[in-house]
Coordinates of C-alpha atoms (C1' of nucleotides) in Angstrom, one line a residue:
Chain A
M1 CA 107.4 131.6 80.6
A2 CA 106.9 134.7 83.0
D3 CA 104.9 133.1 85.1
R4 CA 106.3 129.9 85.6
T5 CA 108.2 129.1 88.7
P6 CA 110.2 126.6 89.8
R7 CA 110.2 124.0 92.4
L8 CA 112.7 122.4 94.8
Y9 CA 112.1 119.5 97.9
N10 CA 113.1 122.1 100.9
T11 CA 115.4 119.3 103.4
L12 CA 115.1 121.9 105.5
T13 CA 110.8 121.4 105.6
R14 CA 111.0 118.2 104.1
T15 CA 108.1 118.8 101.2
T16 CA 108.5 120.4 97.8
E17 CA 107.7 124.4 97.5
A18 CA 107.7 127.4 94.6
V19 CA 111.6 129.3 95.2
E20 CA 110.9 132.9 95.7
P21 CA 113.8 134.8 96.1
R22 CA 113.8 137.5 98.5
E23 CA 114.4 140.2 95.9
E24 CA 111.6 138.8 93.0
G25 CA 113.2 137.3 90.3
H26 CA 116.9 137.1 91.3
L27 CA 118.0 134.1 92.8
R28 CA 121.1 134.6 95.2
F29 CA 122.4 130.7 96.0
Y30 CA 125.8 129.0 97.0
S31 CA 126.6 125.5 96.0
C32 CA 129.2 123.1 98.5
G33 CA 132.2 122.7 96.2
P34 CA 135.2 120.2 96.5
T35 CA 138.1 119.5 98.4
V36 CA 140.9 119.4 96.0
Y37 CA 143.3 116.6 97.3
N38 CA 142.2 114.6 94.2
Y39 CA 140.4 114.6 90.8
A40 CA 136.7 115.0 91.4
H41 CA 135.1 111.6 91.0
I42 CA 131.6 111.5 88.9
G43 CA 129.7 111.8 92.0
N44 CA 131.0 115.0 93.2
F45 CA 130.1 116.3 89.9
R46 CA 126.1 115.0 90.6
S47 CA 126.0 118.3 92.5
F48 CA 127.9 120.5 90.8
L49 CA 125.6 119.6 88.2
T50 CA 122.7 119.8 90.9
A51 CA 123.4 123.4 90.9
D52 CA 124.2 124.2 87.2
L53 CA 120.6 122.9 87.1
I54 CA 119.3 125.7 88.9
L55 CA 121.4 128.6 87.3
R56 CA 119.9 127.1 84.0
T57 CA 117.0 127.1 85.0
A58 CA 116.9 130.3 86.9
R59 CA 117.7 131.4 84.0
A60 CA 115.6 130.5 81.2
I61 CA 112.9 131.7 83.2
G62 CA 114.1 135.1 82.6
W63 CA 115.9 135.1 86.5
E64 CA 118.5 137.4 87.5
T65 CA 121.1 134.8 89.4
T66 CA 124.4 134.9 91.4
Y67 CA 125.7 132.9 91.7
V68 CA 128.9 131.3 94.7
S69 CA 130.7 127.8 94.4
N70 CA 133.1 127.6 96.7
I71 CA 136.2 125.5 96.0
T72 CA 138.1 124.1 99.8
D73 CA 141.9 124.1 99.5
V74 CA 142.3 123.8 103.6
G75 CA 142.9 120.1 104.4
H76 CA 140.3 118.7 107.5
L77 CA 140.0 116.0 109.6
T78 CA 139.7 112.2 108.2
Q79 CA 138.1 109.3 109.9
D80 CA 141.9 108.1 111.7
D81 CA 141.7 111.6 113.3
L82 CA 139.2 110.2 115.4
V83 CA 141.8 107.2 116.5
D84 CA 144.5 109.4 116.5
P85 CA 144.2 113.4 117.3
S86 CA 147.6 114.2 115.9
G87 CA 146.9 112.4 113.1
E88 CA 146.8 114.4 109.2
D89 CA 144.1 115.7 107.0
R90 CA 143.0 114.9 104.0
M91 CA 145.5 116.7 101.9
A92 CA 148.4 116.4 104.1
Q93 CA 147.7 112.8 103.3
A94 CA 148.0 113.1 99.5
L95 CA 151.1 114.9 100.0
E96 CA 152.4 112.2 101.2
R97 CA 151.3 110.0 98.5
E98 CA 152.0 112.1 96.1
G99 CA 155.2 114.3 97.6
E100 CA 157.1 113.6 94.0
R101 CA 154.9 115.0 92.5
F102 CA 154.2 118.5 94.1
A103 CA 156.9 120.9 96.2
N104 CA 154.1 121.3 99.2
I105 CA 150.6 121.6 100.1
Y106 CA 149.6 124.8 97.8
D107 CA 150.9 122.9 94.9
L108 CA 149.2 120.1 95.2
A109 CA 145.9 122.1 95.9
R110 CA 146.6 124.4 92.9
Y111 CA 147.2 121.4 91.0
Y112 CA 143.7 119.5 92.1
S113 CA 142.1 122.6 91.8
D114 CA 143.0 123.5 88.1
A115 CA 142.3 119.7 87.4
L116 CA 138.6 120.8 89.0
L117 CA 138.3 123.7 86.6
R118 CA 139.1 121.6 83.2
D119 CA 136.4 119.0 84.3
W120 CA 134.1 121.3 85.2
H121 CA 133.6 122.7 81.7
A122 CA 134.0 119.5 79.5
L123 CA 130.5 118.9 81.5
N124 CA 129.7 122.3 80.3
L125 CA 128.8 123.5 83.9
R126 CA 128.1 127.2 83.9
D127 CA 131.0 129.5 86.0
P128 CA 130.0 130.8 89.1
D129 CA 129.8 134.2 89.5
V130 CA 132.1 133.8 92.3
R131 CA 134.3 131.2 93.2
P132 CA 135.9 132.1 96.7
R133 CA 139.1 129.6 97.5
A134 CA 139.0 128.9 101.7
T135 CA 142.8 129.6 101.8
E136 CA 141.5 133.4 100.6
H137 CA 139.4 133.6 103.3
V138 CA 140.8 133.0 106.6
T139 CA 141.2 135.9 107.6
D140 CA 137.0 137.0 107.2
Q141 CA 137.1 132.7 108.7
L142 CA 138.7 134.5 112.0
E143 CA 136.9 137.9 112.5
A144 CA 133.6 135.6 112.4
V145 CA 135.1 133.0 115.0
I146 CA 135.8 136.0 117.2
K147 CA 132.4 137.6 116.8
L148 CA 131.1 134.2 118.1
V149 CA 133.8 134.0 121.0
D150 CA 132.6 137.8 121.7
S151 CA 129.0 136.7 121.2
G152 CA 128.9 133.7 123.7
H153 CA 128.4 131.8 121.0
A154 CA 132.1 129.7 121.0
Y155 CA 134.6 129.7 123.9
V156 CA 138.3 128.5 123.7
T157 CA 139.9 125.8 125.0
D158 CA 143.4 124.8 125.0
K159 CA 143.1 122.7 121.4
G160 CA 141.3 125.1 119.9
V161 CA 137.3 127.4 119.5
Y162 CA 134.7 125.4 120.0
F163 CA 131.1 126.3 118.7
S164 CA 128.5 125.8 121.4
V165 CA 125.2 124.1 120.2
E166 CA 123.7 124.6 123.3
T167 CA 123.4 128.5 122.4
A168 CA 121.9 127.4 118.6
P169 CA 118.4 126.2 120.2
D170 CA 117.3 125.2 116.5
Y171 CA 120.8 122.6 116.0
G172 CA 119.3 119.3 114.1
K173 CA 116.2 121.6 112.4
L174 CA 117.9 120.3 108.8
S175 CA 119.4 116.9 109.4
G176 CA 117.0 115.9 112.1
N177 CA 120.0 114.8 114.4
R178 CA 118.2 116.4 117.5
E179 CA 119.4 113.3 119.2
A180 CA 122.6 112.7 118.0
E181 CA 123.7 113.4 121.5
Q182 CA 122.8 111.4 123.4
L183 CA 123.6 108.2 120.4
Q184 CA 127.4 109.4 119.9
A185 CA 128.5 110.7 123.1
T186 CA 130.4 109.0 124.0
E187 CA 132.5 108.0 121.3
R188 CA 132.8 111.7 120.7
D189 CA 133.8 112.4 124.6
I190 CA 136.9 110.1 123.6
V191 CA 137.9 111.2 120.3
E192 CA 137.4 114.4 120.9
D193 CA 138.8 117.6 123.1
E194 CA 138.2 117.3 127.0
G195 CA 137.7 120.7 127.3
K196 CA 134.6 120.7 125.2
R197 CA 131.5 121.1 127.5
D198 CA 128.6 119.3 125.3
P199 CA 129.3 116.7 123.2
R200 CA 127.8 118.4 119.8
D201 CA 129.4 121.0 119.7
F202 CA 131.8 121.4 116.8
A203 CA 135.2 123.0 116.0
L204 CA 135.8 126.7 114.0
W205 CA 139.6 126.5 115.1
K206 CA 142.0 124.5 115.5
L207 CA 145.5 124.6 117.2
D208 CA 148.3 123.1 115.4
E209 CA 152.0 124.9 115.2
N210 CA 153.0 121.8 113.1
H211 CA 150.0 121.3 110.7
L212 CA 150.8 122.2 107.0
M213 CA 148.1 124.9 106.0
K214 CA 148.4 127.3 109.5
W215 CA 147.5 130.4 110.0
H216 CA 148.3 133.0 113.4
S217 CA 145.2 133.9 115.6
P218 CA 144.4 135.3 118.3
W219 CA 144.8 132.3 120.4
G220 CA 147.5 131.2 118.3
W221 CA 149.3 129.3 115.3
G222 CA 146.5 127.0 113.5
Y223 CA 143.5 126.0 110.9
P224 CA 139.9 127.0 110.2
G225 CA 137.5 124.5 111.3
W226 CA 135.5 123.0 107.9
H227 CA 132.2 124.4 108.7
I228 CA 133.1 128.1 108.9
E229 CA 134.2 128.3 105.7
C230 CA 130.7 127.9 103.6
S231 CA 129.0 130.4 106.5
V232 CA 131.6 133.2 105.6
M233 CA 132.6 133.0 101.9
G234 CA 128.1 132.4 101.7
M235 CA 127.5 135.6 103.4
R236 CA 130.5 137.5 102.0
Y237 CA 129.7 137.1 99.0
L238 CA 125.4 136.9 99.1
G239 CA 124.2 138.5 101.9
D240 CA 123.1 137.7 105.6
Q241 CA 120.1 136.8 103.9
F242 CA 120.2 134.6 100.4
D243 CA 117.8 132.2 98.8
L244 CA 119.2 129.2 98.7
H245 CA 122.2 126.7 99.6
A246 CA 122.9 123.3 97.5
G247 CA 125.1 119.9 98.1
G248 CA 125.5 116.4 98.5
E249 CA 123.3 114.7 100.8
D250 CA 126.1 113.8 103.2
L251 CA 126.3 117.3 103.6
I252 CA 123.1 117.8 105.7
F253 CA 125.0 116.1 108.4
P254 CA 127.0 117.5 110.3
H255 CA 128.8 120.4 107.7
H256 CA 124.8 122.1 107.2
E257 CA 124.1 121.8 110.1
C258 CA 127.1 123.3 111.7
E259 CA 126.6 125.9 108.9
V260 CA 123.3 126.6 109.8
A261 CA 123.5 127.3 113.2
Q262 CA 127.3 129.3 112.8
N263 CA 125.2 131.4 110.3
E264 CA 122.3 131.7 112.3
A265 CA 124.2 133.0 115.3
L266 CA 126.0 135.3 113.3
A267 CA 123.3 137.2 111.7
G268 CA 120.9 137.2 114.3
H269 CA 118.2 135.6 112.0
E270 CA 118.0 132.9 109.9
V271 CA 120.4 133.5 106.3
I272 CA 119.1 131.0 104.0
P273 CA 115.4 129.3 103.8
Y274 CA 116.0 126.5 100.9
W275 CA 118.6 123.7 101.7
V276 CA 118.8 121.7 98.4
H277 CA 120.8 118.1 98.5
T278 CA 121.8 115.7 95.6
R279 CA 121.8 111.8 96.5
F280 CA 124.8 109.7 96.2
L281 CA 124.7 107.7 93.3
Q282 CA 126.1 103.9 93.0
V283 CA 127.6 102.3 90.1
E284 CA 126.7 99.5 88.2
G285 CA 124.8 98.9 91.5
E286 CA 126.5 99.6 94.3
K287 CA 128.0 102.3 96.0
M288 CA 131.3 104.1 94.4
S289 CA 134.1 102.2 96.1
K290 CA 137.9 102.6 94.8
S291 CA 137.7 98.6 96.3
K292 CA 135.2 97.9 94.2
G293 CA 136.8 99.0 91.4
N294 CA 133.5 101.5 90.6
F295 CA 135.2 104.4 91.5
Y296 CA 135.8 107.0 88.6
T297 CA 136.7 110.3 88.1
V298 CA 135.3 112.6 85.3
R299 CA 138.7 112.0 83.7
D300 CA 138.7 108.4 84.1
L301 CA 135.6 107.9 81.5
I302 CA 136.5 111.1 79.4
A303 CA 140.1 110.9 78.9
P304 CA 141.4 108.1 80.4
D305 CA 145.0 106.2 80.9
P306 CA 145.1 103.4 78.4
D307 CA 147.1 101.5 81.1
D308 CA 144.0 101.8 83.8
E309 CA 142.6 98.8 84.2
H310 CA 139.4 99.6 86.0
V311 CA 138.3 102.1 82.9
P312 CA 136.2 99.6 81.5
D313 CA 137.6 99.0 77.7
A314 CA 134.7 100.2 76.0
I315 CA 135.8 103.5 76.7
R316 CA 139.9 103.2 77.0
Q317 CA 139.7 101.8 73.5
Q318 CA 138.3 105.0 72.3
G319 CA 139.9 107.4 74.2
G320 CA 137.4 108.5 76.9
V321 CA 133.4 109.1 76.0
D322 CA 132.3 112.3 74.4
P323 CA 131.7 114.6 77.8
L324 CA 128.4 115.8 77.2
A325 CA 127.4 111.7 76.8
L326 CA 128.6 112.0 80.4
R327 CA 126.7 114.7 81.6
Y328 CA 123.6 113.5 79.3
A329 CA 124.2 110.5 81.7
L330 CA 124.3 112.1 85.0
L331 CA 120.9 114.0 84.2
S332 CA 119.4 110.9 83.2
G333 CA 118.8 110.4 86.9
Q334 CA 116.8 113.2 89.2
Y335 CA 119.4 114.6 91.2
R336 CA 116.6 113.5 94.3
K337 CA 116.1 110.2 93.4
P338 CA 118.8 107.2 94.0
F339 CA 120.7 106.9 90.4
N340 CA 122.6 103.8 88.9
F341 CA 125.2 104.8 86.6
T342 CA 126.2 102.6 85.1
L343 CA 128.2 101.6 81.5
K344 CA 124.6 101.4 79.5
T345 CA 123.4 104.1 80.4
L346 CA 126.4 105.8 79.8
R347 CA 126.5 104.1 75.8
D348 CA 122.6 104.7 76.0
S349 CA 123.7 108.8 76.5
A350 CA 126.1 109.4 74.1
R351 CA 123.9 107.9 71.1
A352 CA 121.3 110.4 72.3
V353 CA 124.3 113.0 72.8
K354 CA 124.7 112.6 68.9
R355 CA 121.3 112.3 67.5
Y356 CA 121.6 115.9 68.3
R357 CA 124.5 116.4 67.1
D358 CA 123.0 114.8 63.5
V359 CA 120.1 116.8 63.9
Q360 CA 122.3 120.3 64.1
A361 CA 123.9 119.0 61.3
R362 CA 120.7 118.5 59.4
L363 CA 120.0 122.2 60.2
D364 CA 123.1 123.4 59.4
E365 CA 123.1 122.0 55.7
A366 CA 119.1 122.7 55.4
L367 CA 119.9 126.5 56.6
Q368 CA 122.8 127.0 53.9
S369 CA 121.1 125.1 51.6
T370 CA 119.3 127.5 48.8
S371 CA 116.8 125.6 46.5
E372 CA 113.5 126.2 47.5
T373 CA 111.9 123.9 49.9
A374 CA 108.6 122.7 51.2
A375 CA 107.5 123.8 54.7
A376 CA 107.5 121.1 56.8
T377 CA 104.1 121.4 58.9
G378 CA 103.5 121.8 62.5
L379 CA 107.0 121.8 63.2
A380 CA 107.0 124.9 64.6
E381 CA 104.5 124.3 67.1
S382 CA 106.0 120.6 67.3
L383 CA 109.3 122.4 69.1
R384 CA 107.5 125.2 70.9
E385 CA 105.5 122.8 72.7
S386 CA 108.5 120.5 73.3
Y387 CA 110.7 123.1 74.7
E388 CA 107.7 124.9 77.4
E389 CA 107.7 121.2 78.5
A390 CA 111.1 120.5 79.0
L391 CA 111.4 123.8 80.6
D392 CA 108.2 123.5 82.9
A393 CA 109.7 119.6 84.7
M394 CA 113.1 121.2 84.8
C395 CA 110.6 124.1 87.1
D396 CA 109.2 120.3 89.0
D397 CA 112.1 119.6 90.8
L398 CA 115.1 119.9 88.6
N399 CA 113.2 116.5 86.5
T400 CA 116.0 115.9 83.8
P401 CA 114.8 112.4 82.6
G402 CA 110.9 114.1 81.6
S403 CA 112.7 117.5 80.5
L404 CA 115.3 115.1 78.0
A405 CA 111.8 113.1 77.0
A406 CA 110.3 116.5 76.1
A407 CA 113.3 117.7 73.7
L408 CA 113.8 114.5 73.0
K409 CA 110.8 114.9 71.6
G410 CA 112.1 117.7 69.7
V411 CA 114.3 116.0 68.5
K412 CA 112.1 113.8 66.5
A413 CA 110.4 116.2 64.8
I414 CA 113.2 117.5 63.5
E415 CA 114.2 113.6 62.2
Q416 CA 111.0 113.3 60.7
A417 CA 110.3 116.1 58.6
D418 CA 110.4 115.0 55.1
S419 CA 112.1 118.9 54.2
L420 CA 113.1 121.4 56.2
S421 CA 112.2 124.9 54.6
A422 CA 114.6 127.9 55.8
A423 CA 112.5 129.1 57.8
D424 CA 112.3 126.3 59.1
A425 CA 115.9 125.6 59.9
R426 CA 115.8 128.7 61.8
T427 CA 113.5 128.1 63.9
A428 CA 114.8 124.2 64.9
T429 CA 118.0 126.3 65.3
E430 CA 116.9 128.1 67.8
W431 CA 115.2 125.3 69.5
L432 CA 118.3 123.9 69.8
H433 CA 119.7 126.8 70.9
D434 CA 117.4 127.1 73.8
I435 CA 117.5 124.2 74.8
N436 CA 121.1 123.8 74.7
N437 CA 120.9 126.8 77.0
L438 CA 118.6 124.8 79.2
L439 CA 120.3 121.3 79.5
G440 CA 124.0 121.9 77.6
I441 CA 123.7 118.7 76.2
V442 CA 124.0 120.3 72.7
E443 CA 127.4 122.0 72.0
P444 CA 130.4 122.1 73.7
Q445 CA 130.4 125.5 75.7
H446 CA 134.0 125.8 76.3
A447 CA 136.7 124.5 74.5
A448 CA 138.1 121.9 76.9
T449 CA 134.9 120.2 76.1
E450 CA 135.8 119.6 72.3
R451 CA 136.2 116.1 72.6
T452 CA 139.9 115.2 74.1
G453 CA 139.9 110.9 72.9
G454 CA 139.8 109.1 69.9
S455 CA 141.4 110.4 66.2
D456 CA 138.5 112.2 64.9
G457 CA 141.3 114.7 63.7
D458 CA 143.8 112.3 63.1
D459 CA 144.1 112.7 59.0
D460 CA 146.6 109.8 58.4
F461 CA 143.6 107.7 59.7
A462 CA 140.8 109.3 57.7
E463 CA 143.0 108.9 54.9
Q464 CA 143.4 104.9 55.0
V465 CA 140.0 105.2 56.0
E466 CA 138.9 106.6 52.7
S467 CA 141.5 104.4 50.2
L468 CA 139.7 101.2 51.9
I469 CA 136.4 102.5 51.6
R470 CA 137.4 103.7 47.8
E471 CA 138.9 100.0 47.5
R472 CA 136.2 98.6 48.7
A473 CA 133.5 100.6 46.0
D474 CA 135.6 99.3 43.3
A475 CA 135.1 95.9 44.4
R476 CA 130.6 96.4 45.1
S477 CA 131.0 97.7 41.3
A478 CA 132.9 94.9 39.9
G479 CA 130.3 92.6 41.9
D480 CA 133.1 91.2 43.9
Y481 CA 131.0 91.9 47.1
D482 CA 133.1 88.6 49.0
R483 CA 136.6 91.5 48.9
A484 CA 134.2 94.3 49.4
D485 CA 133.0 92.3 52.7
A486 CA 136.4 91.6 53.7
I487 CA 137.0 95.3 53.6
R488 CA 134.6 96.6 55.8
D489 CA 135.6 93.9 58.3
E490 CA 138.6 95.5 57.9
L491 CA 137.2 98.6 58.7
D492 CA 134.9 97.7 61.5
E493 CA 138.7 96.6 63.2
M494 CA 139.5 99.6 63.0
G495 CA 136.8 100.6 64.9
V496 CA 134.9 102.9 61.8
E497 CA 130.9 101.9 60.9
V498 CA 130.6 101.8 57.4
K499 CA 127.3 103.6 55.9
D500 CA 126.3 103.1 52.5
N501 CA 123.8 106.1 51.2
P502 CA 122.2 106.0 48.2
D503 CA 123.6 108.8 47.7
G504 CA 127.3 107.4 48.7
T505 CA 129.0 105.8 51.9
T506 CA 130.2 107.8 55.1
W507 CA 131.7 106.9 57.5
E508 CA 132.1 107.8 61.7
R509 CA 134.1 106.3 64.6
K510 CA 131.8 103.3 66.3
G511 CA 131.0 105.0 69.8
L512 CA 131.1 103.3 73.3
Chain B
rG1 C1' 118.2 102.7 117.6
rG2 C1' 117.8 108.5 115.0
rU3 C1' 116.9 110.7 110.5
rG4 C1' 115.4 110.9 105.2
rA5 C1' 114.4 108.9 100.2
rC6 C1' 112.7 105.0 97.3
rG7 C1' 110.3 99.9 95.6
rU8 C1' 106.8 101.1 87.6
rG9 C1' 107.1 96.2 82.4
rG10 C1' 113.8 93.0 79.7
rC11 C1' 116.4 97.4 81.5
rC12 C1' 116.9 102.6 82.4
rG13 C1' 113.8 106.0 84.0
rA14 C1' 109.2 109.7 83.5
rG15 C1' 104.1 110.0 85.0
rG16 C1' 100.9 110.5 89.7
rG17 C1' 92.5 108.8 91.4
rG18 C1' 89.0 106.6 85.3
rU19 C1' 92.5 108.5 78.8
rU20 C1' 100.3 108.0 74.5
rA21 C1' 106.4 109.2 79.2
rG22 C1' 110.5 108.8 76.6
rG23 C1' 115.3 106.2 75.6
rC24 C1' 118.2 101.0 75.2
rA25 C1' 117.1 96.0 74.5
rG26 C1' 113.5 92.7 71.3
rA27 C1' 110.1 90.9 67.3
rG28 C1' 108.0 92.4 62.5
rG29 C1' 108.3 95.0 58.0
rC30 C1' 110.7 99.4 54.6
rC31 C1' 115.9 100.1 52.3
rU32 C1' 120.3 96.7 51.1
rG33 C1' 123.9 92.5 46.7
rC34 C1' 124.0 91.0 51.9
rA35 C1' 124.8 94.1 56.4
rA36 C1' 124.8 98.4 59.1
rA37 C1' 122.7 103.0 59.8
rG38 C1' 118.0 105.5 59.1
rC39 C1' 112.4 104.8 58.3
rC40 C1' 107.8 102.7 60.1
rU41 C1' 105.1 99.4 63.3
rC42 C1' 104.5 96.4 68.2
rG43 C1' 105.1 96.9 75.1
rU44 C1' 99.6 97.7 79.2
rA45 C1' 104.3 97.5 84.1
rC46 C1' 103.5 100.3 89.0
rG47 C1' 106.7 95.5 96.3
rG48 C1' 103.4 92.7 98.9
rC49 C1' 98.0 92.9 102.7
rG50 C1' 94.3 95.9 104.3
rG51 C1' 91.0 100.9 103.6
rU52 C1' 88.9 104.7 100.8
rU53 C1' 86.4 105.2 96.2
rC54 C1' 81.8 104.1 91.1
rG55 C1' 86.9 103.0 89.9
rA56 C1' 93.4 102.6 93.5
rA57 C1' 99.9 102.1 90.0
rU58 C1' 97.9 106.8 92.2
rC59 C1' 95.2 108.9 98.0
rC60 C1' 95.3 106.6 103.7
rG61 C1' 97.6 102.9 107.1
rC62 C1' 100.3 98.6 107.6
rC63 C1' 103.9 95.3 106.2
rC64 C1' 108.9 93.8 103.1
rG65 C1' 112.8 95.0 100.6
rU66 C1' 116.4 98.7 98.6
rC67 C1' 119.2 103.0 99.4
rA68 C1' 121.4 106.9 102.0
rC69 C1' 123.1 110.1 106.5
rC70 C1' 123.8 110.0 112.4
rU71 C1' 131.5 114.5 113.0
rC72 C1' 136.2 110.8 105.8
rC73 C1' 132.8 111.8 101.8
rA74 C1' 129.3 115.4 96.6

RNA sequence: GGUGACGUGGCCGAGGGGUUAGGCAGAGGCCUGCAAAGCCUCGUACGGCGGUUCGAAUCCGCCCGUCACCUCCA
């Protein structure tokens, strides 16, 4: 596995390229995190998942990694600001909406960033090495702005400090929006600061004495522009030359375009050669939006409010889906292709995750068995091939559907083995562990991933079910099949699936 | 208007000049008191039109369609 190199589509060059870290065998990358003014939705997580997969793939081929992902806890402008420049930012609006829950804007940010971390862990996303917060790096941001002013890349007006795009000849190289100037000039001039020299110029610092979050600057009280935080935090933790930057496709412009301009103005050279962007997902064939009722946060799906009618009944009834099923569903589309998230995909994914769990249970049993059983023929070889193929697929621009398919071949090989020797079980357990390291779909890696929904741990419920099953067994042995079937129907109503095996009856809660 | 991506069987979704994706659904079978679950078997599809080629779903061109971004957004 030593000579594998991951390939990724680079937005900057518009081609799929082999990723070659500056320092051989050590990938340093940054992934844009969310603004914490609300619960993160499944689209946010599709993007965070891409970063997680880059990390896992790099580790799987033996690379070191340094991974930074920020939390934006400073409010930035909403579209309303374009109409009403004195308007409030998103976080301020959130506070207004939920004012009774939070004492101030910092409480709100803290609450939603805690929620973000819980969801992050629930979906088996690995933690970054550093998770910087914008509010904790305002001084760094100010220093960068001062440096840009001093070097002539920025200028001050009575409303703020702006980056002068004219001084960045490559501006537009990432997004291709080189002509945005002409196209949007009129609108920009109206909504922005008259002191701006070029409509493309963007804010590095905004002066506002009344802003809910404000800091002191050489130009007066105010707050930083949106783009500067990522430039500053990226270079602070990864240096002025690192390898890769990831984010959602909407960030290509303006956010990353502006970041590139700032980076290069600050460093005097290219800072990041690879840019990776995750496409938006759709839900049930439509753009995810609150008005369409197809807007899902992670917790809507894994721990729904029972009374929230916009969450499908099937999900609410079982108290939320397995978080790993949600992760699996998000993996079933490649990050760069349009992906249609549907309830059906989620249902299929839950079954797939269950297959892994069942295989794992079988392996655990085989490991503990002391009886001599014949080795399964060719199992080790099938599993080796399965893993190699799964890893190859990940190296091929994070081809997750291909990787899942390859992994499933290994699952099938285990399922189909007539018997498993202890050695087989050890080999297969190791394989399962490797697959889990690569894709994160087998075992929860944090306590938070344990199923919170359902009543699996409910002893009373289990007792009730066991009792009904005993009753049914009695009816069956007495030949009273009408009675037995009635009990089975009753269990079915309770969401319990009955399975009659040769050596007894088992049951489990029904999935989606 | 500018920019980028994508169109594969009933559905999701890989692959990518001649040779099996996989899953779900569906059909048949085994098992079962009957079911369920499980297991076995079964699919020959690539938006349209041209071109290159011995051969194209795969390469090239054009067209059609879908999606996204162009200072709210992952």
